[in-house]
JSON list of C-alpha atoms in Angstrom, two decimals:
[
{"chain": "D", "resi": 712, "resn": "UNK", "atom": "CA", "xyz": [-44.53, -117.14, 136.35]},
{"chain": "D", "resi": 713, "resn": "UNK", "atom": "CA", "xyz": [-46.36, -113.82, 136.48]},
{"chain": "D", "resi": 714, "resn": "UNK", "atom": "CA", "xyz": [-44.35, -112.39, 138.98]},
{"chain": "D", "resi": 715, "resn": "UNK", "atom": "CA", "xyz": [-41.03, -112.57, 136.46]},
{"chain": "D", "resi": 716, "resn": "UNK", "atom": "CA", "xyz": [-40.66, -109.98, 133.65]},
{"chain": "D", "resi": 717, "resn": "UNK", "atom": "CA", "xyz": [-37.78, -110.55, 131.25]},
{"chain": "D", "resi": 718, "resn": "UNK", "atom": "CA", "xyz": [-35.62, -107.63, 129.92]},
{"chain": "D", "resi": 719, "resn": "UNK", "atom": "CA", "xyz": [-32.89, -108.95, 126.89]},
{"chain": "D", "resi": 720, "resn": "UNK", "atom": "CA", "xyz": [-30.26, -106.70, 126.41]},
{"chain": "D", "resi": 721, "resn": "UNK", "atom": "CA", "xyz": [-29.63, -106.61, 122.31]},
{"chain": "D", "resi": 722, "resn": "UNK", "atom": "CA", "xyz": [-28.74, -102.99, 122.19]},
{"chain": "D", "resi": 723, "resn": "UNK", "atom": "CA", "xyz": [-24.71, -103.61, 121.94]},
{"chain": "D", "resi": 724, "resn": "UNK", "atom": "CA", "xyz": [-22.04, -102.22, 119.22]},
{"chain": "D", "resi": 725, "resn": "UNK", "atom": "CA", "xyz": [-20.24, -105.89, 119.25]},
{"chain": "D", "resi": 726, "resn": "UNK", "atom": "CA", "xyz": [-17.40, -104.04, 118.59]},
{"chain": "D", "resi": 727, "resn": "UNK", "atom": "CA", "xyz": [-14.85, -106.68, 118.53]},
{"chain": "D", "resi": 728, "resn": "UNK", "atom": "CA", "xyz": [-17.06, -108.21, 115.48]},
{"chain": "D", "resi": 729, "resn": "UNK", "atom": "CA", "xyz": [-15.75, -105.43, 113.58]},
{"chain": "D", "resi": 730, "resn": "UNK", "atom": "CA", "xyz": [-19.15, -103.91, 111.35]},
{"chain": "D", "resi": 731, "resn": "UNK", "atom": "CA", "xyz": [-21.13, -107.35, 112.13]},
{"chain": "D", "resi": 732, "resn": "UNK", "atom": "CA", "xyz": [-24.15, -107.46, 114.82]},
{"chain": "D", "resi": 733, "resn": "UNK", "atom": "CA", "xyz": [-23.66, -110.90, 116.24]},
{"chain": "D", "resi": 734, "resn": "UNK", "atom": "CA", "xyz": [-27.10, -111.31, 117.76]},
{"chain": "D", "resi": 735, "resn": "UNK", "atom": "CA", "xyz": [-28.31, -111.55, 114.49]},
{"chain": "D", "resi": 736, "resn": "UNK", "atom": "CA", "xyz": [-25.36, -114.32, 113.20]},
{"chain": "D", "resi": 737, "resn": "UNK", "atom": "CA", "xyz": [-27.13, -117.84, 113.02]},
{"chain": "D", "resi": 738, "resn": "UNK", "atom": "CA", "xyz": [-26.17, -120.48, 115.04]},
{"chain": "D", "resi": 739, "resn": "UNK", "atom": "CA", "xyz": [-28.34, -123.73, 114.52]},
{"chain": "D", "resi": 740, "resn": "UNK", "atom": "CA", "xyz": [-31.59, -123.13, 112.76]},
{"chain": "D", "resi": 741, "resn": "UNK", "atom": "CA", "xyz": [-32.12, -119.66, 114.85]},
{"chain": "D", "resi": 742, "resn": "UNK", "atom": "CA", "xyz": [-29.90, -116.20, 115.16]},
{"chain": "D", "resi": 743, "resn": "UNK", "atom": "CA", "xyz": [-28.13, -115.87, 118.22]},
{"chain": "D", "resi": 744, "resn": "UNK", "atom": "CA", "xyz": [-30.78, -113.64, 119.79]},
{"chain": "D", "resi": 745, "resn": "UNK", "atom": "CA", "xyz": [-33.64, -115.63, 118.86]},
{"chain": "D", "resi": 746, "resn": "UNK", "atom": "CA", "xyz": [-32.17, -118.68, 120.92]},
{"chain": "D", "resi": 747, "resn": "UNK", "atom": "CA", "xyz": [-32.16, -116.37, 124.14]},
{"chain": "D", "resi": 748, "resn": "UNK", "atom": "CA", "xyz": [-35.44, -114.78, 123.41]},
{"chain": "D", "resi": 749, "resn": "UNK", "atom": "CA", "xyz": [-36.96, -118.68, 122.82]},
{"chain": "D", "resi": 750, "resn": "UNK", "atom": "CA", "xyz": [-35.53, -119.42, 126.03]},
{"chain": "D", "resi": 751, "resn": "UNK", "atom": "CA", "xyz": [-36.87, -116.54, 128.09]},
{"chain": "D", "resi": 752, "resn": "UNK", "atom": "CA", "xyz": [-40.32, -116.49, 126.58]},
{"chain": "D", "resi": 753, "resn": "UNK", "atom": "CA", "xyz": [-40.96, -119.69, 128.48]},
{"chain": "D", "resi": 754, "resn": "UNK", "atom": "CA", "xyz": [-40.42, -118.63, 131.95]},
{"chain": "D", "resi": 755, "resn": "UNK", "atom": "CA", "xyz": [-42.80, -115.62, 131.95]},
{"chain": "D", "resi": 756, "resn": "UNK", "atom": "CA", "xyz": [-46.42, -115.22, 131.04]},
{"chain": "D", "resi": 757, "resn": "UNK", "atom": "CA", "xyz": [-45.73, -111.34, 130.22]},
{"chain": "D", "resi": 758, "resn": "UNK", "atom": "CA", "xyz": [-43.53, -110.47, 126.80]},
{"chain": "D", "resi": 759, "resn": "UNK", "atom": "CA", "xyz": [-40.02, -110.47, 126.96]},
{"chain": "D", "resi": 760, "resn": "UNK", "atom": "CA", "xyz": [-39.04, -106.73, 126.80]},
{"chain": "D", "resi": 761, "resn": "UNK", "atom": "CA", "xyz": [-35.92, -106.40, 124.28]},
{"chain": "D", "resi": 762, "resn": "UNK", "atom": "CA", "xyz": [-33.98, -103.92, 124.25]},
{"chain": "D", "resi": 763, "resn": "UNK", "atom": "CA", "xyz": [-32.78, -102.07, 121.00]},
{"chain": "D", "resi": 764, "resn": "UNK", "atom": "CA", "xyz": [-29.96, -99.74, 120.16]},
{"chain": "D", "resi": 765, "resn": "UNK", "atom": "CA", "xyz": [-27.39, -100.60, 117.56]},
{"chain": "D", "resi": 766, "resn": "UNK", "atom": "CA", "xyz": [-29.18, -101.45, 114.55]},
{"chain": "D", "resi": 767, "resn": "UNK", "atom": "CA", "xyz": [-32.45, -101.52, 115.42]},
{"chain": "D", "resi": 768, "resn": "UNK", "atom": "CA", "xyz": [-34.52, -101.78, 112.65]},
{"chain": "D", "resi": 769, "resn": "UNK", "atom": "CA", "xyz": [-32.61, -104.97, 111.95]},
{"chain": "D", "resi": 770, "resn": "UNK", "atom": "CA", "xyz": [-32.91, -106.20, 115.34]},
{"chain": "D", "resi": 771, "resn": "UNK", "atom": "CA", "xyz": [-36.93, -105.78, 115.39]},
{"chain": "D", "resi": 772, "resn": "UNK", "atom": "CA", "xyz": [-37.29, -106.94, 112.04]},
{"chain": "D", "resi": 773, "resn": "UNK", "atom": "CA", "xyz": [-35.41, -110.07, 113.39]},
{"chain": "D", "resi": 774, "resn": "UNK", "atom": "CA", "xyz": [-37.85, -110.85, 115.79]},
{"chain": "D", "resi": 775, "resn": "UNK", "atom": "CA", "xyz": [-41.02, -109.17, 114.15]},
{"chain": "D", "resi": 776, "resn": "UNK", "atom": "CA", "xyz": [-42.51, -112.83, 114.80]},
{"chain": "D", "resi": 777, "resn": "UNK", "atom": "CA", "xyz": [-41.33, -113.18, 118.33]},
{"chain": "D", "resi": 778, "resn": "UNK", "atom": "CA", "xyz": [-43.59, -112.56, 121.73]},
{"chain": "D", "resi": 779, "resn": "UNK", "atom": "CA", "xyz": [-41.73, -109.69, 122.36]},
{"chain": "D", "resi": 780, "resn": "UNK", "atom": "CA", "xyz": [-42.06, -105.59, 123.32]},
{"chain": "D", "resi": 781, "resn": "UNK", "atom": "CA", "xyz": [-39.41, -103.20, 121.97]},
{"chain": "D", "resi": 782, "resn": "UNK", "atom": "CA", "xyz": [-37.74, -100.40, 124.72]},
{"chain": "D", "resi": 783, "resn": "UNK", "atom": "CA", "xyz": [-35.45, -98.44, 122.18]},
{"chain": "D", "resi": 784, "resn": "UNK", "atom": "CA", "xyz": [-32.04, -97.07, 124.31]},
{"chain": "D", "resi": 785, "resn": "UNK", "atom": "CA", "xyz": [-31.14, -94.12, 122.62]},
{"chain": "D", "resi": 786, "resn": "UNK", "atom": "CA", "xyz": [-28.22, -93.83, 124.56]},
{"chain": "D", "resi": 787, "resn": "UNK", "atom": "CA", "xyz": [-26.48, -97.33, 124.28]},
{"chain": "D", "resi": 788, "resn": "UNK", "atom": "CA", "xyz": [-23.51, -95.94, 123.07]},
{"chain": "D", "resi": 789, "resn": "UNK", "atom": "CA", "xyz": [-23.05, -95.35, 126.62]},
{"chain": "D", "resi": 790, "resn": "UNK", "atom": "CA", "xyz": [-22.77, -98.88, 127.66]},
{"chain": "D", "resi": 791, "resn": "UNK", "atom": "CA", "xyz": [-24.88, -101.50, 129.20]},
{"chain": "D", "resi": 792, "resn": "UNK", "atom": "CA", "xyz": [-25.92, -99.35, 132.31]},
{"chain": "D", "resi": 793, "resn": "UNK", "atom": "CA", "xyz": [-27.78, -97.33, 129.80]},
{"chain": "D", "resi": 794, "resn": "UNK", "atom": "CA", "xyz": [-29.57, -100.64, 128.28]},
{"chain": "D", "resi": 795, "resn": "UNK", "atom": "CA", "xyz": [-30.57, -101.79, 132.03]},
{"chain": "D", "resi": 796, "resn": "UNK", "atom": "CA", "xyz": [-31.66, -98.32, 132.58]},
{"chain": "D", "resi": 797, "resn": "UNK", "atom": "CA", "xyz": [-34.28, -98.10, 129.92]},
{"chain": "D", "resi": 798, "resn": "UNK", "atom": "CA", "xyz": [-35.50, -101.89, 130.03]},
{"chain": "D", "resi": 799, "resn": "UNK", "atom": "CA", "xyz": [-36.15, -101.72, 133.90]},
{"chain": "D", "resi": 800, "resn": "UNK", "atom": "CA", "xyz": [-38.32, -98.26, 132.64]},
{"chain": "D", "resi": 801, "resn": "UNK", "atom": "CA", "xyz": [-40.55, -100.21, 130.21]},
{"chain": "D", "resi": 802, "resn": "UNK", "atom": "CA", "xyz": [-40.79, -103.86, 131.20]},
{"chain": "D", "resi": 803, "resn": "UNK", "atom": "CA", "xyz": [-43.96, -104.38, 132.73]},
{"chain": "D", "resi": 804, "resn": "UNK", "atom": "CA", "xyz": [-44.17, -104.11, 136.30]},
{"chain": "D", "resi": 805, "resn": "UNK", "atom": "CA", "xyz": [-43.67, -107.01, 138.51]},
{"chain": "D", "resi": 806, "resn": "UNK", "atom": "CA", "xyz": [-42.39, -108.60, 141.42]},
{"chain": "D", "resi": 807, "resn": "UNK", "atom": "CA", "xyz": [-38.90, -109.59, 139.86]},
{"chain": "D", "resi": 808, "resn": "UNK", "atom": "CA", "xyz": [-36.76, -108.86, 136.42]},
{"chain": "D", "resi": 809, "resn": "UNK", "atom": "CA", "xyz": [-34.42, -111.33, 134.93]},
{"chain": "D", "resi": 810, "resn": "UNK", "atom": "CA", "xyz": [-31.84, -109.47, 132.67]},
{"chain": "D", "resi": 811, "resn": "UNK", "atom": "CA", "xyz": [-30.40, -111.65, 130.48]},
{"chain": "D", "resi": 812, "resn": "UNK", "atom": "CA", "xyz": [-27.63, -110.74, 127.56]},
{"chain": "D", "resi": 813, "resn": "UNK", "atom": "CA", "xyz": [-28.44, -111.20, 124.22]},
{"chain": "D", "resi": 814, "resn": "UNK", "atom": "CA", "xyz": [-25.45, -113.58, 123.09]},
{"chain": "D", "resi": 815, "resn": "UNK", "atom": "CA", "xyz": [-25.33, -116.58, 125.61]},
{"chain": "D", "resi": 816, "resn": "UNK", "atom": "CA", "xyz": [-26.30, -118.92, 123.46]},
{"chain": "D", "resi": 817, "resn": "UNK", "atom": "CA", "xyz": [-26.15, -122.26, 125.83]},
{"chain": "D", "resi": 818, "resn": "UNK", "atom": "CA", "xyz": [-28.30, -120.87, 128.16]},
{"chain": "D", "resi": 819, "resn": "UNK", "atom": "CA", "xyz": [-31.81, -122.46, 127.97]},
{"chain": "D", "resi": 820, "resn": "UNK", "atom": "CA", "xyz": [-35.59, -121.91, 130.03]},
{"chain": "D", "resi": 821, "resn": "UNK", "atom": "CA", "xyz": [-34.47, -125.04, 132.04]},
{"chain": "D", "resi": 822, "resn": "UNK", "atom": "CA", "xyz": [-31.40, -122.70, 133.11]},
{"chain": "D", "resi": 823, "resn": "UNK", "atom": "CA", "xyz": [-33.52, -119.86, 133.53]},
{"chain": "D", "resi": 824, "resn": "UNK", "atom": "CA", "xyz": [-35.86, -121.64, 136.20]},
{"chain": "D", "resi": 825, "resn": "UNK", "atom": "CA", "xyz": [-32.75, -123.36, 138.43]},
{"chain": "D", "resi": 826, "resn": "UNK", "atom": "CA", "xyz": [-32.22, -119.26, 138.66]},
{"chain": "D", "resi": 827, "resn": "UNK", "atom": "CA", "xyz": [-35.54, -118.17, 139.24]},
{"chain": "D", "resi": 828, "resn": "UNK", "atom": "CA", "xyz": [-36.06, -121.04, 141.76]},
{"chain": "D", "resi": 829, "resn": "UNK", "atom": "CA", "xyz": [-32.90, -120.69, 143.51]},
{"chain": "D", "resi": 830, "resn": "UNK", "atom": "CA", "xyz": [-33.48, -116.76, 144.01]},
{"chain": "D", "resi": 831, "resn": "UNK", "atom": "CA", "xyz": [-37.50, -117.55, 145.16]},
{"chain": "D", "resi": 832, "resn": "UNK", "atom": "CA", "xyz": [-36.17, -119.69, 147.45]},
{"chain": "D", "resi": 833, "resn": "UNK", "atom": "CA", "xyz": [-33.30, -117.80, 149.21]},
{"chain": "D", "resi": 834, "resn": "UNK", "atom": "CA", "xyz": [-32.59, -114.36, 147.88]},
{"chain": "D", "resi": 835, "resn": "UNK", "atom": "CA", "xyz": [-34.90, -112.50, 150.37]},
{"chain": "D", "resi": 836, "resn": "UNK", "atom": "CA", "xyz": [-35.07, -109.20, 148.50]},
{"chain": "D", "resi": 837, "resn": "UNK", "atom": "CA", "xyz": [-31.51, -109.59, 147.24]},
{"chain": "D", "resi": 838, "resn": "UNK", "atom": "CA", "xyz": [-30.14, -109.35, 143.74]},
{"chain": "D", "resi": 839, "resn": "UNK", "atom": "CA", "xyz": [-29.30, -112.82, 142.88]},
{"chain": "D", "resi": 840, "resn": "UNK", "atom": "CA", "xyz": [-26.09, -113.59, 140.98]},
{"chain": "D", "resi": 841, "resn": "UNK", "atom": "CA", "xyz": [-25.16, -116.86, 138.96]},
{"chain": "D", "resi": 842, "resn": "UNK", "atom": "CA", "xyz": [-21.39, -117.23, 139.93]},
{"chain": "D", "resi": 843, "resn": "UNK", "atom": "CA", "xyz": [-19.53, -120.54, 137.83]},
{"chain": "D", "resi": 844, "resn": "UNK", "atom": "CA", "xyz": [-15.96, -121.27, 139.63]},
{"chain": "D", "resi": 845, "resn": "UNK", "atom": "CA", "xyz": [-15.65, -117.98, 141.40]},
{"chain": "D", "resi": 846, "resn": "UNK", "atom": "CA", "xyz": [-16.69, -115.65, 138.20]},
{"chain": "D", "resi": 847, "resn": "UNK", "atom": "CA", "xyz": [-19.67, -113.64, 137.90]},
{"chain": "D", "resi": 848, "resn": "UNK", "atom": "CA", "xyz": [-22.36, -114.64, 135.39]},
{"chain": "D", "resi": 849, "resn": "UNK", "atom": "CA", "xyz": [-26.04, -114.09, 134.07]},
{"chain": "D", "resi": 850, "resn": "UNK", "atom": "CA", "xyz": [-28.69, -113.17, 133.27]},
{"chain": "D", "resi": 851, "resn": "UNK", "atom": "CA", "xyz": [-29.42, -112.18, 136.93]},
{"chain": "D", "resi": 852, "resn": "UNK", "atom": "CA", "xyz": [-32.68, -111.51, 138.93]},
{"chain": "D", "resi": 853, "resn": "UNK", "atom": "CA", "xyz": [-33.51, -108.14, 140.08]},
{"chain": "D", "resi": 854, "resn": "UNK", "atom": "CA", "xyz": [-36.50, -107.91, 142.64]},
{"chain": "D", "resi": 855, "resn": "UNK", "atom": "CA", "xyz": [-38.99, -104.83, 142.50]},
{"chain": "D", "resi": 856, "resn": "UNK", "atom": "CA", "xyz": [-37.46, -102.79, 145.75]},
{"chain": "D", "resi": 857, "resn": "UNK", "atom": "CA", "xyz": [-33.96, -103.15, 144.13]},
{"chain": "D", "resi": 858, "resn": "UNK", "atom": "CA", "xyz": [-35.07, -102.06, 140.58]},
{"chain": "D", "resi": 859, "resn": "UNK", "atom": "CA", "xyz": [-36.87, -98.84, 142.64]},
{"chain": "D", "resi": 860, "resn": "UNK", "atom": "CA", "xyz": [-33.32, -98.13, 144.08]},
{"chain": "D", "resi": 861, "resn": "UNK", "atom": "CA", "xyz": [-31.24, -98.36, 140.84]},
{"chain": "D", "resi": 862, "resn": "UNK", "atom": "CA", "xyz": [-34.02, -95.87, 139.03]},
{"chain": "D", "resi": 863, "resn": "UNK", "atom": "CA", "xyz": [-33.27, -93.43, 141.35]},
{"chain": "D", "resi": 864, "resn": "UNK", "atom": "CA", "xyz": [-29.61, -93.18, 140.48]},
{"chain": "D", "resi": 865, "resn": "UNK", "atom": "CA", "xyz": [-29.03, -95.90, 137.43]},
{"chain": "D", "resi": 866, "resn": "UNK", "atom": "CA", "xyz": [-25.01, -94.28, 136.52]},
{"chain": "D", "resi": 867, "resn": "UNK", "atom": "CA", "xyz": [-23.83, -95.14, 140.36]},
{"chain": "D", "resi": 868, "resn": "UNK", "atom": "CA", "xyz": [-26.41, -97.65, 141.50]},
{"chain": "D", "resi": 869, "resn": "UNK", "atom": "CA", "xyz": [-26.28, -99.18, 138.19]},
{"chain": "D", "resi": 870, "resn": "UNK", "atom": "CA", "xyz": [-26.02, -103.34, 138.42]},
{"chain": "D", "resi": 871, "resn": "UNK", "atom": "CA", "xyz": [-22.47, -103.80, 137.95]},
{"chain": "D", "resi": 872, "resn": "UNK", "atom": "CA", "xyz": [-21.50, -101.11, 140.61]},
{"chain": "D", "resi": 873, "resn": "UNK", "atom": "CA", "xyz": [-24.72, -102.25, 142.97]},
{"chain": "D", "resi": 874, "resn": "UNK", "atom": "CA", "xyz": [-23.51, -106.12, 143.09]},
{"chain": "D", "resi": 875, "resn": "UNK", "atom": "CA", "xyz": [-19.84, -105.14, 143.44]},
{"chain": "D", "resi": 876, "resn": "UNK", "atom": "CA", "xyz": [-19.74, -102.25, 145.92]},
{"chain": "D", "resi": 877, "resn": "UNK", "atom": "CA", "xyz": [-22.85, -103.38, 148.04]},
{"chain": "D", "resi": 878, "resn": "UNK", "atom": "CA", "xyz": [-22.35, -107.27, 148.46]},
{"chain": "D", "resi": 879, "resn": "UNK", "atom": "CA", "xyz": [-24.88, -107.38, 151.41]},
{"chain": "D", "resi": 880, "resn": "UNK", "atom": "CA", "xyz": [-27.68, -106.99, 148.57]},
{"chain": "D", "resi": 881, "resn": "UNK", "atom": "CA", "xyz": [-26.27, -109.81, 146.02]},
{"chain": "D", "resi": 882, "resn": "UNK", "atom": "CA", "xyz": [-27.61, -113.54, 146.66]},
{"chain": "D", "resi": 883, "resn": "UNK", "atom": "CA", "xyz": [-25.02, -115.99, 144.68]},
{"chain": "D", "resi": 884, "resn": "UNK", "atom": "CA", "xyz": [-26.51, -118.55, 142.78]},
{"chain": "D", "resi": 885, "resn": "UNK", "atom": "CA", "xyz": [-23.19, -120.82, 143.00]},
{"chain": "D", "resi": 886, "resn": "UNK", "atom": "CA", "xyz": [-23.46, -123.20, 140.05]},
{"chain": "D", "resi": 887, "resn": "UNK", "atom": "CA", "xyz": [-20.69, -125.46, 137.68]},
{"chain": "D", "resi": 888, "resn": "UNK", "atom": "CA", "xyz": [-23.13, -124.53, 134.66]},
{"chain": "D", "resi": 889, "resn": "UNK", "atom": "CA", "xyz": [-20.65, -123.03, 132.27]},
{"chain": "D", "resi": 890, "resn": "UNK", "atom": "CA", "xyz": [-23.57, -121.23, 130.53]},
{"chain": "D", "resi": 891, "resn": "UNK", "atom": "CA", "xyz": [-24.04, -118.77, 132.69]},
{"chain": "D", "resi": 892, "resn": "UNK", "atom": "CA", "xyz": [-20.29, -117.18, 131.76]},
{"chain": "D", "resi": 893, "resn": "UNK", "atom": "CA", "xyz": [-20.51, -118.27, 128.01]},
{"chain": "D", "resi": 894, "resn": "UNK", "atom": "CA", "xyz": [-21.13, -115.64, 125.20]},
{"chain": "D", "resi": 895, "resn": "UNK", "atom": "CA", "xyz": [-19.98, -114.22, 122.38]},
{"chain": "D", "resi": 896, "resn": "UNK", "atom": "CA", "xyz": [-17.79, -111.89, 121.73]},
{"chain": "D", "resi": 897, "resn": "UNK", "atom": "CA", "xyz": [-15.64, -112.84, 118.61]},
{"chain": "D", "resi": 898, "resn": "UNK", "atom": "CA", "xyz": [-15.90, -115.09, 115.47]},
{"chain": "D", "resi": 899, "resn": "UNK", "atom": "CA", "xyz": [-13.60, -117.33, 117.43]},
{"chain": "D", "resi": 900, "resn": "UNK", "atom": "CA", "xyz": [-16.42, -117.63, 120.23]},
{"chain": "D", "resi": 901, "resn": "UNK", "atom": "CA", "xyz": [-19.26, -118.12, 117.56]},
{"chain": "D", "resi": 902, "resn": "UNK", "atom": "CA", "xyz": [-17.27, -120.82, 115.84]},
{"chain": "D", "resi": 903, "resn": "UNK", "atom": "CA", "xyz": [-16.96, -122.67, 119.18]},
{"chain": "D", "resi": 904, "resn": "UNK", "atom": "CA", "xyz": [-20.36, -122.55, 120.01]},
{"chain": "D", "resi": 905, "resn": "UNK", "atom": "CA", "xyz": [-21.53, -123.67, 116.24]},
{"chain": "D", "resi": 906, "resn": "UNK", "atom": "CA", "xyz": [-19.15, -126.52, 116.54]},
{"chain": "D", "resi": 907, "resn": "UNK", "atom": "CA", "xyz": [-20.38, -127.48, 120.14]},
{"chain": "D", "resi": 908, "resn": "UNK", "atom": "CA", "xyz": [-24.20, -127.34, 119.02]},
{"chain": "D", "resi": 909, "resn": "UNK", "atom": "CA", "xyz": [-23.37, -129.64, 116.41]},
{"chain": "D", "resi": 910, "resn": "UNK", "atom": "CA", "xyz": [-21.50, -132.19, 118.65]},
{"chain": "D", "resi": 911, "resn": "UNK", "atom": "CA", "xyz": [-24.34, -132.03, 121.72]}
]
């Protein structure tokens, strides 16, 4: 899918992990952020743009074997606005940008193309949205004229505000796919999703 470039957000403090980086805590064979990146890499022919903040010489060193180009954010202290900010500046250009979060780890390329497909097919120019029992999920598609738009003023046209204030330009993807609101947050979380790997 040429038109699609994917941006990863792996930029994050994880501060309720305490001093730990939790994209880079294994789960299976892979780390946490590998799974995503594995995921994404198949539904684009361009390199998934990743984008670093917190510890970033361990992050690219994690994935100095991946398919992958490295947009550093060195303002992601400032949140995950700041992380969208720079990886819509230095993904390549395209007709449409998945952003996906570095630590949903059930989410797989077969997920990933329901969302694609589903925004292709009726998101005319919206920002399309997964949305599991009434909550807000991701990774979410951004096409090119709405990307242009939050460039020109990323701290109040940023996605969360965009989607929320301005719901004539989101297109729900309405799905019961629990992956698209799983991810992790605590040891708690990690432990879950270790234990559920195991049992699926």
């Amino acid at each position: 899918m040429s038109d699609i470039a994917v941006i990863v957000l792996a930029a994050g403090l994880s501060r309720r992990m305490g001093a730990i980086n939790k994209l880079l805590l294994s789960i299976g064979n892979d780390t946490l952020l590998s799974r995503v990146i594995s995921a994404c890499t198949e539904v684009s022919d361009h390199p998934v743009t990743v984008v670093t903040g917190h510890q970033q010489a361990a992050v690219t060193f994690a994935l100095s074997d991946a398919p992958v180009n490295f947009v550093h954010n060195g303002q992601f202290e400032k949140g995950q606005m700041a992380s969208v900010d720079a990886g819509l500046r230095g993904a390549p250009t395209a007709e449409s940008y998945l952003i996906a979060l570095g630590d949903q780890p059930n989410i797989k390329s077969g997920h990933l193309r329901d969302l694609l497909a589903a925004h292709h097919a009726k998101a005319d120019g919206r920002i399309t949205v997964p949305v599991v029992g009434g909550i807000r999920g991701n990774p979410i598609v951004v096409p090119a004229a709405q990307r242009t738009l939050m460039l020109k003023d990323p701290v109040n046209l940023g996605c969360r505000k965009l989607t929320r204030n301005c719901p004539e330009r989101v297109h729900q993807f309405v799905t019961d796919d629990a992956c698209f609101i799983t991810d992790i947050d605590t040891l708690e979380d990690l432990a879950s999703a270790r234990l559920n790997l195991i049992e699926s």
